mmCIF file of C-alpha atoms in Angstrom:
data_model
loop_
_atom_site.group_PDB
_atom_site.id
_atom_site.type_symbol
_atom_site.label_atom_id
_atom_site.label_comp_id
_atom_site.label_asym_id
_atom_site.label_seq_id
_atom_site.Cartn_x
_atom_site.Cartn_y
_atom_site.Cartn_z
ATOM 1 C CA MET U 1 96.000 117.269 108.904
ATOM 2 C CA ASN U 2 94.537 119.247 111.767
ATOM 3 C CA ASP U 3 97.236 121.714 112.865
ATOM 4 C CA SER U 4 95.982 122.362 116.405
ATOM 5 C CA SER U 5 95.767 118.722 117.462
ATOM 6 C CA PRO U 6 97.612 116.440 115.051
ATOM 7 C CA TRP U 7 96.845 113.350 117.136
ATOM 8 C CA LEU U 8 93.063 113.892 117.298
ATOM 9 C CA SER U 9 92.160 112.786 113.747
ATOM 10 C CA PRO U 10 94.365 109.670 113.815
ATOM 11 C CA LEU U 11 92.958 108.839 117.244
ATOM 12 C CA CYS U 12 89.439 109.015 115.773
ATOM 13 C CA LEU U 13 90.422 106.426 113.153
ATOM 14 C CA VAL U 14 91.930 104.153 115.810
ATOM 15 C CA VAL U 15 88.682 104.364 117.809
ATOM 16 C CA ILE U 16 86.635 103.633 114.660
ATOM 17 C CA PHE U 17 88.838 100.622 113.919
ATOM 18 C CA PHE U 18 88.551 99.026 117.346
ATOM 19 C CA ALA U 19 84.884 99.931 117.889
ATOM 20 C CA THR U 20 83.914 98.344 114.565
ATOM 21 C CA LEU U 21 86.077 95.344 115.288
ATOM 22 C CA THR U 22 84.245 94.903 118.611
ATOM 23 C CA THR U 23 80.889 94.982 116.832
ATOM 24 C CA GLU U 24 82.086 92.521 114.209
ATOM 25 C CA TRP U 25 83.503 90.198 116.858
ATOM 26 C CA THR U 26 80.636 90.290 119.336
ATOM 27 C CA GLY U 27 77.642 91.352 117.251
ATOM 28 C CA TYR U 28 77.010 94.037 119.889
ATOM 29 C CA GLN U 29 75.705 97.174 118.099
ATOM 30 C CA PRO U 30 76.601 100.156 120.410
ATOM 31 C CA PRO U 31 80.326 100.212 119.454
ATOM 32 C CA ALA U 32 79.281 100.624 115.790
ATOM 33 C CA ILE U 33 77.138 103.619 116.786
ATOM 34 C CA LEU U 34 80.148 105.040 118.647
ATOM 35 C CA ALA U 35 82.271 104.428 115.519
ATOM 36 C CA VAL U 36 79.844 106.399 113.331
ATOM 37 C CA PHE U 37 79.706 109.215 115.885
ATOM 38 C CA VAL U 38 83.525 109.359 115.923
ATOM 39 C CA LEU U 39 83.522 109.240 112.102
ATOM 40 C CA LEU U 40 81.308 112.325 112.184
ATOM 41 C CA VAL U 41 83.822 114.044 114.497
ATOM 42 C CA PHE U 42 86.633 112.997 112.132
ATOM 43 C CA THR U 43 84.713 114.451 109.169
ATOM 44 C CA LEU U 44 84.290 117.762 110.981
ATOM 45 C CA LEU U 45 87.961 117.876 112.013
ATOM 46 C CA GLU U 46 89.163 117.158 108.482
ATOM 47 C CA TRP U 47 86.439 119.112 106.666
ATOM 48 C CA LYS U 48 88.638 121.795 105.128
ATOM 49 C CA TYR U 49 91.034 119.172 103.732
ATOM 50 C CA LEU U 50 88.334 117.003 102.111
ATOM 51 C CA GLU U 51 87.899 116.953 98.330
ATOM 52 C CA LEU U 52 84.845 118.750 96.948
ATOM 53 C CA THR U 53 83.053 115.574 95.818
ATOM 54 C CA THR U 54 83.593 114.055 99.261
ATOM 55 C CA LYS U 55 82.125 117.155 100.883
ATOM 56 C CA VAL U 56 79.064 116.888 98.603
ATOM 57 C CA ILE U 57 78.559 113.186 99.416
ATOM 58 C CA ALA U 58 78.988 113.895 103.154
ATOM 59 C CA MET U 59 76.476 116.747 103.065
ATOM 60 C CA VAL U 60 73.956 114.651 101.093
ATOM 61 C CA ALA U 61 74.365 111.737 103.521
ATOM 62 C CA ILE U 62 73.966 113.910 106.629
ATOM 63 C CA GLY U 63 71.131 115.951 105.061
ATOM 64 C CA LEU U 64 69.254 112.835 103.961
ATOM 65 C CA THR U 65 69.630 111.269 107.401
ATOM 66 C CA LEU U 66 68.325 114.371 109.172
ATOM 67 C CA ALA U 67 65.469 114.833 106.680
ATOM 68 C CA LEU U 68 64.322 111.214 107.021
ATOM 69 C CA LEU U 69 64.538 111.419 110.814
ATOM 70 C CA LEU U 70 62.562 114.674 110.949
ATOM 71 C CA LEU U 71 59.930 113.291 108.562
ATOM 72 C CA SER U 72 59.743 110.117 110.693
ATOM 73 C CA GLN U 73 60.568 107.972 107.660
ATOM 74 C CA ILE U 74 63.176 106.103 109.686
ATOM 75 C CA SER U 75 63.495 105.540 113.419
ATOM 76 C CA LEU U 76 66.584 105.982 115.560
ATOM 77 C CA MET U 77 66.565 102.214 115.993
ATOM 78 C CA GLN U 78 66.791 101.701 112.204
ATOM 79 C CA LEU U 79 69.535 104.311 112.007
ATOM 80 C CA GLY U 80 71.444 102.474 114.728
ATOM 81 C CA MET U 81 71.221 99.275 112.671
ATOM 82 C CA LEU U 82 72.626 101.095 109.623
ATOM 83 C CA CYS U 83 75.643 102.267 111.629
ATOM 84 C CA GLY U 84 77.179 98.789 111.456
ATOM 85 C CA SER U 85 77.447 98.958 107.651
ATOM 86 C CA VAL U 86 78.759 102.526 107.617
ATOM 87 C CA ALA U 87 81.399 101.831 110.263
ATOM 88 C CA PHE U 88 82.440 98.630 108.524
ATOM 89 C CA PHE U 89 83.438 100.406 105.317
ATOM 90 C CA ALA U 90 85.501 102.964 107.242
ATOM 91 C CA PHE U 91 87.159 100.023 109.048
ATOM 92 C CA PHE U 92 87.811 98.431 105.640
ATOM 93 C CA LEU U 93 89.821 101.413 104.368
ATOM 94 C CA ILE U 94 91.747 101.875 107.616
ATOM 95 C CA ALA U 95 92.839 98.215 107.581
ATOM 96 C CA LEU U 96 93.925 98.364 103.938
ATOM 97 C CA GLY U 97 95.734 101.652 104.611
ATOM 98 C CA LEU U 98 98.006 99.891 107.114
ATOM 99 C CA LEU U 99 98.945 97.282 104.510
ATOM 100 C CA LYS U 100 99.717 100.064 102.037
ATOM 101 C CA GLU U 101 101.998 101.768 104.582
ATOM 102 C CA ALA U 102 103.949 98.541 105.084
ATOM 103 C CA ALA U 103 104.261 98.123 101.302
ATOM 104 C CA LEU U 104 105.660 101.646 100.892
ATOM 105 C CA THR U 105 108.969 100.725 102.561
ATOM 106 C CA SER U 106 109.250 97.223 101.118
ATOM 107 C CA GLU U 107 112.323 96.652 98.994
ATOM 108 C CA SER U 108 110.459 94.033 96.941
ATOM 109 C CA VAL U 109 107.623 96.436 96.182
ATOM 110 C CA ASN U 110 110.110 99.132 95.147
ATOM 111 C CA LEU U 111 112.103 96.737 92.940
ATOM 112 C CA THR U 112 108.997 95.351 91.228
ATOM 113 C CA SER U 113 107.357 98.797 91.035
ATOM 114 C CA MET X 1 112.116 102.143 86.249
ATOM 115 C CA PRO X 2 113.536 98.596 86.727
ATOM 116 C CA ALA X 3 115.107 96.856 83.713
ATOM 117 C CA ILE X 4 113.036 94.102 82.089
ATOM 118 C CA SER X 5 114.621 90.679 82.564
ATOM 119 C CA ASN X 6 113.816 87.291 81.044
ATOM 120 C CA ASN X 7 115.719 85.466 83.768
ATOM 121 C CA LEU X 8 113.313 83.419 85.926
ATOM 122 C CA SER X 9 115.673 83.582 88.914
ATOM 123 C CA ASP X 10 115.024 87.321 89.071
ATOM 124 C CA LEU X 11 111.514 86.465 90.237
ATOM 125 C CA LYS X 12 112.977 85.793 93.690
ATOM 126 C CA VAL X 13 112.761 89.518 94.363
ATOM 127 C CA SER X 14 108.988 89.106 94.562
ATOM 128 C CA PHE X 15 109.142 86.245 97.103
ATOM 129 C CA PRO X 16 108.522 88.567 100.084
ATOM 130 C CA ILE X 17 105.345 89.832 98.400
ATOM 131 C CA ALA X 18 104.201 86.254 97.796
ATOM 132 C CA ILE X 19 104.904 85.483 101.467
ATOM 133 C CA VAL X 20 102.778 88.490 102.501
ATOM 134 C CA VAL X 21 99.867 87.289 100.334
ATOM 135 C CA ILE X 22 100.139 83.719 101.664
ATOM 136 C CA SER X 23 100.398 85.054 105.249
ATOM 137 C CA LEU X 24 97.255 87.131 104.732
ATOM 138 C CA ALA X 25 95.358 84.044 103.574
ATOM 139 C CA ALA X 26 96.795 81.908 106.401
ATOM 140 C CA VAL X 27 96.092 84.417 109.212
ATOM 141 C CA SER X 28 92.602 85.081 107.815
ATOM 142 C CA GLY X 29 91.893 81.346 107.671
ATOM 143 C CA LEU X 30 93.128 80.919 111.237
ATOM 144 C CA LEU X 31 90.951 83.798 112.475
ATOM 145 C CA MET X 32 87.916 82.383 110.671
ATOM 146 C CA TYR X 33 88.574 78.967 112.229
ATOM 147 C CA MET X 34 89.194 80.243 115.751
ATOM 148 C CA THR X 35 86.641 83.063 115.998
ATOM 149 C CA SER X 36 83.131 83.917 114.866
ATOM 150 C CA LEU X 37 84.385 86.630 112.480
ATOM 151 C CA ARG X 38 82.956 86.830 108.951
ATOM 152 C CA PRO X 39 85.493 85.971 106.194
ATOM 153 C CA ILE X 40 85.787 89.598 105.001
ATOM 154 C CA THR X 41 86.307 90.838 108.575
ATOM 155 C CA ALA X 42 88.912 88.141 109.174
ATOM 156 C CA VAL X 43 90.849 89.365 106.120
ATOM 157 C CA LEU X 44 90.644 92.959 107.358
ATOM 158 C CA VAL X 45 91.763 92.010 110.882
ATOM 159 C CA SER X 46 94.674 90.036 109.456
ATOM 160 C CA ALA X 47 95.813 93.081 107.406
ATOM 161 C CA PRO X 48 97.231 95.037 110.414
ATOM 162 C CA ILE X 49 98.769 91.846 111.854
ATOM 163 C CA VAL X 50 100.534 91.014 108.589
ATOM 164 C CA SER X 51 101.485 94.694 108.095
ATOM 165 C CA THR X 52 103.173 94.743 111.514
ATOM 166 C CA ALA X 53 105.066 91.535 110.777
ATOM 167 C CA TRP X 54 106.037 92.817 107.327
ATOM 168 C CA ILE X 55 107.457 96.072 108.746
ATOM 169 C CA PHE X 56 109.272 94.109 111.475
ATOM 170 C CA PHE X 57 110.969 91.842 108.926
ATOM 171 C CA GLN X 58 111.928 94.825 106.766
ATOM 172 C CA TYR X 59 113.939 96.126 109.731
ATOM 173 C CA HIS X 60 115.084 92.680 110.823
ATOM 174 C CA ARG X 61 117.099 92.132 107.623
ATOM 175 C CA LYS X 62 119.760 94.534 108.860
ATOM 176 C CA ARG X 63 119.161 94.796 112.602
ATOM 177 C CA SER X 64 118.730 92.715 115.739
ATOM 178 C CA THR X 65 115.331 91.469 116.897
ATOM 179 C CA LEU X 66 115.079 93.939 119.764
ATOM 180 C CA SER X 67 116.104 96.886 117.625
ATOM 181 C CA SER X 68 113.649 95.840 114.906
ATOM 182 C CA MET X 69 110.830 95.642 117.423
ATOM 183 C CA GLU X 70 111.657 99.119 118.724
ATOM 184 C CA LEU X 71 111.762 100.521 115.201
ATOM 185 C CA THR X 72 108.450 98.836 114.306
ATOM 186 C CA VAL X 73 106.755 100.350 117.361
ATOM 187 C CA ARG X 74 108.307 103.741 116.552
ATOM 188 C CA ARG X 75 107.137 103.473 112.928
ATOM 189 C CA PHE X 76 103.551 102.888 114.058
ATOM 190 C CA THR X 77 103.495 105.534 116.776
ATOM 191 C CA GLN X 78 105.464 108.285 115.054
ATOM 192 C CA ASP X 79 104.822 107.749 111.358
ATOM 193 C CA ILE X 80 101.849 105.552 110.376
ATOM 194 C CA PHE X 81 99.597 106.901 113.155
ATOM 195 C CA PHE X 82 99.933 110.452 111.820
ATOM 196 C CA LYS X 83 99.607 109.370 108.170
ATOM 197 C CA MET X 84 96.287 107.586 108.704
ATOM 198 C CA PRO X 85 94.108 110.685 108.093
ATOM 199 C CA LEU X 86 95.646 111.115 104.617
ATOM 200 C CA GLN X 87 92.911 108.752 103.427
ATOM 201 C CA ARG X 88 90.322 111.171 104.793
ATOM 202 C CA SER X 89 88.524 111.799 101.495
ATOM 203 C CA GLU X 90 88.276 108.096 100.631
ATOM 204 C CA ILE X 91 87.040 107.127 104.115
ATOM 205 C CA VAL X 92 84.352 109.834 104.301
ATOM 206 C CA PHE X 93 83.323 109.316 100.666
ATOM 207 C CA PHE X 94 82.994 105.551 101.075
ATOM 208 C CA ALA X 95 81.102 105.772 104.380
ATOM 209 C CA GLY X 96 78.807 108.524 103.018
ATOM 210 C CA SER X 97 77.950 106.459 99.941
ATOM 211 C CA VAL X 98 77.104 103.429 102.063
ATOM 212 C CA LEU X 99 74.881 105.525 104.330
ATOM 213 C CA ILE X 100 72.983 107.029 101.370
ATOM 214 C CA GLY X 101 72.500 103.585 99.777
ATOM 215 C CA ARG X 102 71.272 102.008 103.008
ATOM 216 C CA LEU X 103 68.910 104.903 103.763
ATOM 217 C CA LEU X 104 67.407 104.748 100.266
ATOM 218 C CA LEU X 105 66.958 100.981 100.560
ATOM 219 C CA THR X 106 65.145 101.494 103.852
ATOM 220 C CA VAL X 107 62.712 104.152 102.668
ATOM 221 C CA LEU X 108 62.182 103.547 98.926
ATOM 222 C CA ASP X 109 59.336 101.313 97.839
ATOM 223 C CA ILE X 110 61.317 99.049 95.525
ATOM 224 C CA GLU X 111 58.338 96.711 95.080
ATOM 225 C CA TRP X 112 56.237 99.541 93.628
ATOM 226 C CA PHE X 113 59.052 100.442 91.238
ATOM 227 C CA ALA X 114 59.348 96.788 90.148
ATOM 228 C CA GLN X 115 55.579 96.599 89.549
ATOM 229 C CA GLN X 116 55.673 99.699 87.332
ATOM 230 C CA LEU X 117 58.495 98.197 85.291
ATOM 231 C CA ALA X 118 56.579 94.927 84.948
ATOM 232 C CA HIS X 119 53.640 96.798 83.407
ATOM 233 C CA LEU X 120 55.886 97.994 80.559
ATOM 234 C CA ASN X 121 56.295 94.392 79.269
ATOM 235 C CA ILE X 122 59.955 94.853 78.346
ATOM 236 C CA SER X 123 62.007 91.758 77.463
ATOM 237 C CA ALA X 124 64.348 90.341 80.089
ATOM 238 C CA ALA X 125 67.431 91.139 77.994
ATOM 239 C CA LEU X 126 66.415 94.767 77.516
ATOM 240 C CA ILE X 127 65.665 95.206 81.236
ATOM 241 C CA LEU X 128 69.089 93.826 82.197
ATOM 242 C CA ILE X 129 70.900 95.895 79.541
ATOM 243 C CA THR X 130 69.084 99.056 80.630
ATOM 244 C CA SER X 131 69.869 98.335 84.293
ATOM 245 C CA SER X 132 73.528 97.852 83.489
ATOM 246 C CA TRP X 133 73.802 101.137 81.591
ATOM 247 C CA ILE X 134 71.803 103.015 84.236
ATOM 248 C CA ILE X 135 74.365 101.927 86.850
ATOM 249 C CA PHE X 136 77.244 102.899 84.555
ATOM 250 C CA LEU X 137 75.791 106.320 83.669
ATOM 251 C CA ALA X 138 74.712 106.974 87.268
ATOM 252 C CA ALA X 139 78.314 106.455 88.354
ATOM 253 C CA LEU X 140 79.424 109.161 85.932
ATOM 254 C CA VAL X 141 77.076 111.648 87.616
ATOM 255 C CA PHE X 142 78.483 110.859 91.076
ATOM 256 C CA ILE X 143 75.993 108.176 92.140
ATOM 257 C CA ASN X 144 78.229 105.550 93.699
ATOM 258 C CA PRO X 145 77.710 101.985 92.335
ATOM 259 C CA MET X 146 77.282 100.857 95.908
ATOM 260 C CA ILE X 147 74.006 102.819 95.923
ATOM 261 C CA SER X 148 72.792 102.095 92.376
ATOM 262 C CA VAL X 149 73.690 98.378 92.310
ATOM 263 C CA THR X 150 71.969 97.795 95.659
ATOM 264 C CA LEU X 151 68.769 99.493 94.499
ATOM 265 C CA VAL X 152 68.701 98.019 90.972
ATOM 266 C CA ALA X 153 69.528 94.464 92.136
ATOM 267 C CA ARG X 154 66.704 94.611 94.693
ATOM 268 C CA ALA X 155 64.254 95.872 92.023
ATOM 269 C CA LEU X 156 65.336 93.254 89.461
ATOM 270 C CA SER X 157 64.923 90.409 91.923
ATOM 271 C CA GLN X 158 61.231 91.338 92.177
ATOM 272 C CA LEU X 159 60.483 91.668 88.455
ATOM 273 C CA PRO X 160 58.389 88.754 87.106
ATOM 274 C CA SER X 161 60.359 88.597 83.825
ATOM 275 C CA VAL X 162 63.780 88.189 85.463
ATOM 276 C CA GLU X 163 63.114 87.037 89.039
ATOM 277 C CA ASN X 164 63.682 83.391 88.051
ATOM 278 C CA MET X 165 67.199 84.069 86.739
ATOM 279 C CA PRO X 166 69.237 85.073 89.824
ATOM 280 C CA VAL X 167 72.510 83.903 88.273
ATOM 281 C CA THR X 168 72.041 86.184 85.248
ATOM 282 C CA ILE X 169 71.141 89.131 87.514
ATOM 283 C CA ALA X 170 74.248 88.425 89.599
ATOM 284 C CA LEU X 171 76.392 88.209 86.447
ATOM 285 C CA VAL X 172 75.089 91.537 85.115
ATOM 286 C CA MET X 173 75.572 93.246 88.486
ATOM 287 C CA MET X 174 79.090 91.843 88.937
ATOM 288 C CA VAL X 175 80.274 92.746 85.432
ATOM 289 C CA THR X 176 78.739 96.210 85.642
ATOM 290 C CA TRP X 177 80.199 96.831 89.085
ATOM 291 C CA ALA X 178 83.622 95.636 87.905
ATOM 292 C CA VAL X 179 83.423 98.009 84.921
ATOM 293 C CA VAL X 180 82.254 100.928 87.057
ATOM 294 C CA ILE X 181 84.937 100.543 89.751
ATOM 295 C CA GLY X 182 87.543 100.759 87.013
ATOM 296 C CA SER X 183 86.095 103.737 85.190
ATOM 297 C CA SER X 184 83.998 105.972 87.424
ATOM 298 C CA PRO X 185 85.926 108.883 88.958
ATOM 299 C CA THR X 186 83.646 108.628 91.999
ATOM 300 C CA THR X 187 84.710 105.131 93.054
ATOM 301 C CA THR X 188 87.250 104.524 95.786
ATOM 302 C CA SER X 189 89.436 102.237 93.641
ATOM 303 C CA VAL X 190 89.849 104.861 90.900
ATOM 304 C CA ARG X 191 90.426 107.617 93.455
ATOM 305 C CA ILE X 192 93.109 105.656 95.319
ATOM 306 C CA SER X 193 94.804 104.535 92.052
ATOM 307 C CA ALA X 194 94.728 108.108 90.742
ATOM 308 C CA LYS X 195 96.227 109.429 93.970
ATOM 309 C CA ILE X 196 99.051 106.848 93.864
ATOM 310 C CA THR X 197 99.696 107.510 90.151
ATOM 311 C CA GLY X 198 99.567 111.278 90.604
ATOM 312 C CA ILE X 199 96.806 112.021 88.077
ATOM 313 C CA SER X 200 93.188 113.114 88.459
ATOM 314 C CA PRO X 201 90.438 110.487 89.027
ATOM 315 C CA PHE X 202 88.765 111.732 85.812
ATOM 316 C CA HIS X 203 91.951 111.121 83.805
ATOM 317 C CA MET X 204 92.390 107.648 85.305
ATOM 318 C CA GLY X 205 88.756 106.542 85.013
ATOM 319 C CA ILE X 206 87.528 108.136 81.794
ATOM 320 C CA LYS X 207 90.591 108.792 79.644
ATOM 321 C CA TRP X 208 92.562 105.661 80.511
ATOM 322 C CA ASN X 209 89.802 103.136 81.210
ATOM 323 C CA GLY X 210 86.692 104.653 79.605
ATOM 324 C CA LEU X 211 86.829 103.022 76.165
ATOM 325 C CA TYR X 212 87.725 99.592 77.568
ATOM 326 C CA SER X 213 84.859 99.849 80.070
ATOM 327 C CA ALA X 214 82.323 100.817 77.393
ATOM 328 C CA LEU X 215 83.482 97.891 75.211
ATOM 329 C CA VAL X 216 83.089 95.431 78.108
ATOM 330 C CA LEU X 217 79.533 96.665 78.689
ATOM 331 C CA LEU X 218 78.761 96.305 74.971
ATOM 332 C CA ALA X 219 80.106 92.739 75.075
ATOM 333 C CA LEU X 220 77.843 92.054 78.063
ATOM 334 C CA ASP X 221 74.871 93.489 76.124
ATOM 335 C CA LEU X 222 75.648 91.259 73.160
ATOM 336 C CA TYR X 223 75.883 88.222 75.443
ATOM 337 C CA LEU X 224 72.497 89.034 77.003
ATOM 338 C CA ILE X 225 70.827 89.528 73.603
ATOM 339 C CA VAL X 226 72.180 86.207 72.307
ATOM 340 C CA MET X 227 71.567 84.146 75.458
ATOM 341 C CA LEU X 228 68.129 85.434 76.569
#
């Protein structure tokens, strides 16, 4: 976790969660773009704690995006449309993470292993 | 480790878990009925709601309602909030894989690729078997199935020899994906399971599940050869 601001990374995930939820609920795309931007900030904040394979995937994803934008193979509009899918999968893991946290202190879960 | 019991009444210990599962289904159904949310989003929205209720009732067994509510709020603000980034690698990995897959789908000329394959005059069974193994092997060299399945399924749906069998394509993709998410060290499910179990994703995916996964794919191949 980021030592200098321990609340910043969790706050990023909370913003991603609610921004994606807004897009899913309303179909309005800008919150999904905000979610992906915040995900990028989260990635930078947590960079030194990420596993090597995750760093490779992140670099390939960012590099590919920049290369395709610079070569005009995709437009910013298309990229904005892709943000919905990217944000959704981050939202997916955050939501499941909360369920896992609740399970960790459940007596039933502990008794049934 | 808990002792193994043959007494059916001991199953009552798992009632709270059953209640959680039923609550998830019920809240999701309610959200789907009352809002315009997609089913998968409704399930994901219901997860935090059910989690909150679950934590509340864990406290409520031994404390008053007010005290339980205070402890639930404290748990979220002082514990869970700060633990959320522990999934950092899974979140970034998953989101990165989706972005790569979507970008490739946008820019690659899948139709051209399908046309080239059509020129080779390969049988439908062989095309499907090859596709399945390509996805499996690609996953072992860090190409997430989310990327490979999306690309291969799109290409297959445009091939003249298999385009009229969508159910078979779906079956091959589903079985292959199911095999890959249990065996590839690059998939989120294996990574999360490995983290919980305290072993490496390679150990979990390849050493524990590798042989079973390869056998399932071979069974799928056999089925395709016999049926097509």
